Amino acid sequence: MEILNLPRLMVASHRGGAGKTIVSLGLLFSLKTRNFKVASFKKGPDYIDAGWLSSIAGRPCRNLDLFILNEEQNLYTFYLGVKDGADVALIEGNRGLYDGVDWQGSCSSAQLARILKTPVIFVLDCTKATRSMAALLKGFVEFEKDVNIAGVILNNIARPRHENIIRTAIENYVGIKVLGSIPKLKHLPNERHLGLITSYEFHFKFLPILKETFEKNVDLDTILEIAQNVEPLLIPDHYLTEEKNLYKGLRIAVFYDKAFQFYYPENLEILQYLGAELVYVNALQDRTLPEVDGIYLGGGFPEVYAEALAENGSLRKDVYIAGEEGIPIFAECGGLMYLGKEIFWKDKSYPMVGLLPI
């Protein structure tokens, strides 16, 4: 066992779509501009928010999930994210704080916060509401008192009077510190069918606006004090038992580009741990498949880039031949679509690899 004493915080809310991602990105970017090394995490299996956090932090964001992983594995995954040097860890929750897989809140963000002994910064979407926000927050604070809701950030504030009423009500009825307020921000990135747009398409020109907004409206110093006031964690020992060089000498093609980008870093790291060499392939630009012993095709949005994928016929042919010759291919989600005969998108058909009759 190892003792880990690292400043950390979780950004959570009363529901999905209340502003957790925007607040997480704003906090992360603001901390980074203060020269903090921030390790980011996303609660749940979400790839897209994790991609944004990775892009801004400059290091892989790791997913923490109590449904997929047990408590010890989540602790060790957290350790993997900070062991190479981090000043603070930021965890973005998902859905509502107490929402889980059942009525008891199993696998919720609240449960993860308890396991990681992490204070919660609560985001309140204040659209078209004032004093009622205090009632809502009071319910969350008292619902499970072993969850440390240490402060609140008000989101979608219309004007100063709007903020003042909510802030005063919270201070009088709840006693939780209001750490800042975010005005309604225009020109936010659009949403897509699987959530927010990917980090590849994120309008990074929006980040300076977000940074300025947080510097003007959020008490970052107090948030840092909250993050530092945490108990140490006991990290379990390394649980990998496989032979370290089991895959030594094997080359695995990993398709990574705008069309295919949904990968958990641990899956890539364990291949390297076992001795495999990862060869990254851009399905939109690379015309040939390098000599490899296996192919890893992750998820993404191949339908959006179907025309460009179809135009790269030489690479599609190489993948087809590799499959016919028995080279192992692991594909999921969008990667599986790429292996099919064609993709239909916006009333058009685009040829794909053709290994699967779909």
XYZ file of C-alpha atoms in Angstrom:
358
model
C 0.000 0.000 0.000
C 1.094 3.544 -0.714
C -0.077 6.728 0.987
C -1.092 9.485 -1.431
C -1.659 12.999 -0.146
C -2.621 15.090 -3.157
C -4.912 18.142 -3.427
C -8.053 17.203 -5.326
C -11.637 18.203 -6.018
C -14.701 16.970 -7.853
C -17.000 19.102 -9.988
C -20.579 17.831 -9.673
C -24.101 19.134 -10.139
C -27.804 18.464 -9.652
C -28.258 17.067 -13.179
C -26.611 16.536 -16.513
C -26.297 19.597 -18.725
C -25.973 22.026 -15.816
C -22.448 23.151 -16.685
C -20.048 20.636 -15.129
C -17.922 20.389 -18.257
C -17.641 24.147 -18.783
C -16.734 24.671 -15.114
C -14.239 21.792 -15.197
C -12.589 23.169 -18.334
C -12.512 26.675 -16.890
C -10.961 25.524 -13.618
C -8.458 23.312 -15.413
C -7.386 26.028 -17.841
C -7.134 28.627 -15.070
C -5.023 26.303 -12.912
C -2.778 25.466 -15.821
C -2.154 29.145 -16.571
C -1.006 29.426 -12.942
C 1.568 26.729 -13.762
C -0.182 23.973 -11.829
C 0.242 20.446 -13.154
C -3.334 19.187 -13.209
C -4.311 15.530 -13.509
C -7.855 15.263 -14.841
C -10.412 12.486 -14.470
C -13.918 11.848 -15.779
C -16.442 9.862 -13.766
C -18.064 7.278 -16.002
C -17.050 5.866 -19.396
C -17.446 9.123 -21.348
C -14.775 9.649 -24.010
C -15.673 13.145 -25.194
C -15.399 15.141 -21.977
C -12.248 13.163 -21.207
C -10.836 14.196 -24.581
C -11.396 17.871 -23.833
C -9.814 17.578 -20.399
C -6.845 15.715 -21.881
C -6.304 18.372 -24.532
C -6.237 21.223 -22.035
C -4.265 19.408 -19.327
C -1.684 18.143 -21.805
C -1.836 14.660 -20.267
C -4.293 11.756 -20.524
C -7.575 12.122 -18.672
C -8.527 8.843 -17.021
C -12.018 7.481 -16.481
C -13.163 6.419 -13.016
C -16.174 4.118 -13.032
C -17.557 2.130 -10.101
C -19.745 0.015 -12.388
C -16.847 -1.203 -14.545
C -14.087 -1.196 -11.920
C -14.135 -2.088 -8.246
C -13.060 0.284 -5.480
C -9.401 -0.787 -5.460
C -9.141 -0.556 -9.242
C -10.562 2.969 -9.181
C -8.044 3.960 -6.520
C -5.226 2.507 -8.586
C -6.495 4.212 -11.760
C -6.499 7.487 -9.845
C -2.923 6.782 -8.780
C -1.892 6.072 -12.392
C -3.173 9.504 -13.355
C -1.109 11.384 -10.772
C 2.002 9.263 -10.202
C 4.086 10.992 -12.892
C 3.787 14.328 -11.139
C 0.679 16.389 -10.432
C 0.000 19.338 -8.154
C -3.761 18.871 -8.060
C -6.359 16.420 -9.391
C -9.686 17.475 -10.901
C -12.522 14.981 -11.296
C -15.549 15.825 -13.421
C -18.639 13.978 -12.225
C -21.523 12.869 -14.401
C -25.292 13.305 -14.309
C -26.563 14.408 -10.899
C -24.319 13.990 -7.857
C -26.423 11.204 -6.330
C -27.542 9.544 -9.571
C -26.433 5.929 -9.876
C -27.592 2.645 -11.329
C -30.378 2.175 -8.760
C -32.517 4.099 -6.274
C -29.752 3.785 -3.666
C -27.288 5.691 -5.860
C -24.861 2.828 -6.423
C -21.923 3.859 -8.644
C -22.801 7.558 -8.319
C -20.439 10.523 -8.320
C -21.190 10.859 -4.602
C -19.965 7.316 -3.957
C -16.779 8.034 -5.914
C -16.219 11.239 -3.927
C -16.467 9.240 -0.687
C -14.014 6.592 -1.879
C -11.497 9.200 -3.029
C -12.158 11.399 0.034
C -12.652 14.320 -2.314
C -14.479 17.620 -1.680
C -17.195 18.555 -4.158
C -17.561 21.870 -5.962
C -21.263 21.974 -6.823
C -22.471 23.629 -10.040
C -25.971 25.106 -9.969
C -27.709 25.941 -13.231
C -29.616 29.044 -12.173
C -31.579 29.566 -15.383
C -34.914 31.282 -14.601
C -34.652 30.675 -10.839
C -33.501 32.597 -7.757
C -34.346 31.672 -4.142
C -35.338 28.149 -5.172
C -31.671 27.454 -5.853
C -31.005 27.659 -2.113
C -33.728 25.092 -1.439
C -32.312 22.773 -4.080
C -28.762 23.098 -2.772
C -29.886 22.593 0.837
C -31.465 19.304 -0.166
C -28.254 18.114 -1.800
C -26.124 19.140 1.184
C -28.354 17.318 3.680
C -29.205 14.276 1.538
C -25.973 12.380 2.268
C -24.045 14.274 4.903
C -20.875 12.221 4.468
C -20.452 13.805 1.018
C -18.440 16.995 1.411
C -20.092 19.681 -0.727
C -17.524 22.353 0.046
C -18.686 25.165 -2.210
C -20.967 26.140 -5.054
C -20.527 27.873 -8.399
C -23.589 29.541 -9.892
C -23.998 28.998 -13.631
C -26.030 30.843 -16.267
C -26.426 34.036 -14.255
C -28.413 36.643 -16.181
C -27.436 39.837 -14.353
C -25.947 41.069 -11.022
C -29.324 41.233 -9.275
C -29.971 37.615 -10.241
C -26.675 36.571 -8.670
C -27.154 38.674 -5.541
C -30.529 37.127 -4.674
C -29.230 33.572 -5.100
C -25.957 34.237 -3.295
C -27.720 35.846 -0.316
C -30.314 33.055 -0.123
C -27.610 30.365 -0.143
C -25.536 32.130 2.499
C -28.568 32.530 4.768
C -30.330 29.188 4.282
C -27.538 26.759 3.425
C -24.301 28.171 4.791
C -22.257 26.920 1.830
C -19.710 29.314 0.366
C -20.530 30.670 -3.085
C -17.228 30.400 -4.936
C -18.266 32.254 -8.041
C -20.835 32.856 -10.718
C -20.665 32.238 -14.446
C -22.716 34.533 -16.673
C -24.605 33.163 -19.637
C -21.879 32.595 -22.210
C -22.626 32.947 -25.892
C -20.985 30.999 -28.711
C -20.562 27.792 -26.731
C -19.643 24.741 -28.835
C -22.623 22.890 -30.283
C -23.821 19.532 -29.004
C -24.002 16.380 -31.077
C -25.909 13.114 -30.995
C -23.463 11.448 -28.585
C -22.825 14.460 -26.419
C -20.525 17.426 -26.771
C -18.271 17.768 -29.797
C -14.902 16.064 -29.600
C -11.663 17.681 -28.534
C -10.450 17.516 -32.137
C -13.200 19.962 -33.080
C -13.276 22.035 -29.924
C -12.992 25.750 -30.585
C -9.876 26.439 -28.524
C -10.270 30.135 -29.311
C -13.077 29.935 -26.741
C -10.621 29.082 -23.951
C -9.249 32.620 -23.404
C -12.835 33.832 -22.981
C -13.451 31.066 -20.468
C -10.224 31.890 -18.627
C -11.118 35.590 -18.438
C -14.605 34.708 -17.195
C -13.219 32.523 -14.413
C -10.561 35.025 -13.368
C -13.224 37.715 -13.021
C -15.990 35.663 -11.468
C -14.551 32.632 -9.629
C -12.592 32.519 -6.358
C -9.813 30.211 -7.515
C -7.715 30.781 -4.377
C -10.459 29.457 -2.099
C -11.067 26.528 -4.445
C -7.383 25.637 -4.132
C -7.653 25.818 -0.341
C -10.599 23.413 -0.480
C -8.635 21.044 -2.726
C -5.714 21.067 -0.304
C -7.851 20.259 2.739
C -8.125 16.510 2.083
C -7.292 13.273 3.856
C -4.576 10.969 2.463
C -5.549 7.992 0.320
C -4.293 4.425 0.694
C -3.401 3.159 -2.779
C -3.420 -0.629 -3.364
C -0.386 -2.372 -4.811
C 0.058 -2.939 -8.533
C -2.461 -5.576 -9.568
C -1.061 -6.561 -12.991
C 0.106 -10.179 -12.897
C 0.644 -10.834 -16.615
C 4.144 -11.487 -17.927
C 5.636 -8.096 -18.690
C 7.114 -9.001 -22.095
C 4.317 -11.310 -23.239
C 3.792 -9.271 -26.446
C 7.414 -8.268 -26.981
C 8.219 -7.842 -30.673
C 4.586 -7.395 -31.724
C 3.540 -4.246 -33.588
C -0.064 -3.104 -33.214
C -1.628 -0.461 -35.453
C -3.781 1.961 -33.460
C -6.063 4.103 -35.626
C -6.084 7.557 -34.052
C -7.412 10.653 -35.832
C -10.526 12.804 -36.109
C -12.659 9.810 -37.062
C -11.304 7.365 -34.452
C -10.245 8.749 -31.109
C -12.166 6.951 -28.370
C -9.570 5.012 -26.388
C -9.003 4.504 -22.685
C -5.307 5.208 -21.999
C -5.039 2.145 -19.738
C -5.824 -0.159 -22.675
C -2.950 1.301 -24.668
C -0.631 1.322 -21.671
C -1.224 -2.328 -20.844
C -0.298 -3.296 -24.407
C 2.941 -1.377 -23.983
C 3.449 -2.912 -20.532
C 3.215 -6.334 -22.164
C 5.896 -5.322 -24.658
C 3.890 -4.395 -27.755
C 4.951 -1.506 -29.984
C 2.048 0.820 -30.830
C 2.077 2.203 -34.376
C -0.398 5.065 -34.796
C -2.312 5.293 -38.075
C -4.321 8.242 -39.415
C -7.192 6.788 -41.446
C -7.775 10.130 -43.162
C -4.196 10.797 -44.254
C -2.050 7.653 -44.232
C -2.306 5.847 -47.560
C -0.843 2.513 -46.519
C -1.030 0.230 -43.507
C 2.406 -0.351 -41.962
C 3.628 -3.886 -41.326
C 1.881 -4.862 -38.106
C 0.798 -7.952 -36.201
C -2.564 -6.586 -35.117
C -4.991 -3.690 -35.599
C -6.856 -1.730 -32.909
C -9.792 0.351 -34.189
C -11.448 2.455 -31.498
C -14.676 4.374 -31.580
C -15.390 7.836 -32.861
C -17.484 9.480 -35.552
C -16.603 7.747 -38.842
C -19.965 8.783 -40.274
C -18.997 12.447 -40.042
C -15.758 11.749 -41.927
C -17.215 9.039 -44.170
C -16.348 10.879 -47.388
C -12.673 11.272 -46.445
C -12.486 7.655 -45.255
C -14.035 6.481 -48.509
C -11.570 8.523 -50.568
C -8.644 6.774 -48.859
C -9.194 3.576 -50.806
C -5.615 2.337 -50.577
C -5.682 2.181 -46.781
C -9.104 0.534 -46.774
C -7.757 -2.088 -49.171
C -4.751 -2.740 -46.916
C -7.010 -3.241 -43.894
C -9.199 -5.612 -45.905
C -6.199 -7.661 -47.003
C -4.867 -7.755 -43.431
C -8.179 -9.116 -42.223
C -8.352 -11.713 -44.989
C -4.822 -12.842 -44.137
C -5.834 -13.468 -40.542
C -4.185 -10.519 -38.829
C -6.142 -9.979 -35.563
C -8.368 -6.897 -35.605
C -10.053 -5.514 -32.497
C -12.719 -2.966 -33.407
C -15.471 -1.314 -31.410
C -18.154 1.291 -32.010
C -17.083 3.470 -34.954
C -14.180 1.149 -35.694
C -16.650 -1.674 -36.279
C -18.589 0.560 -38.677
C -15.383 1.177 -40.624
C -14.946 -2.581 -41.141
C -18.410 -2.862 -42.704
C -19.331 -2.570 -46.370
C -20.604 0.994 -46.309
C -21.766 3.885 -44.165
C -24.948 5.801 -44.923
C -24.767 9.439 -43.875
C -27.053 12.304 -44.886
C -28.713 10.331 -47.689
C -25.401 9.242 -49.206
C -23.561 5.929 -49.191
C -19.793 5.692 -48.665
C -17.760 2.495 -49.198
C -15.764 1.231 -46.226
C -13.377 -1.706 -45.707
C -15.878 -4.463 -46.504
C -14.687 -7.139 -44.079
C -18.091 -7.345 -42.388
C -21.440 -7.788 -44.197
C -22.972 -4.683 -42.661
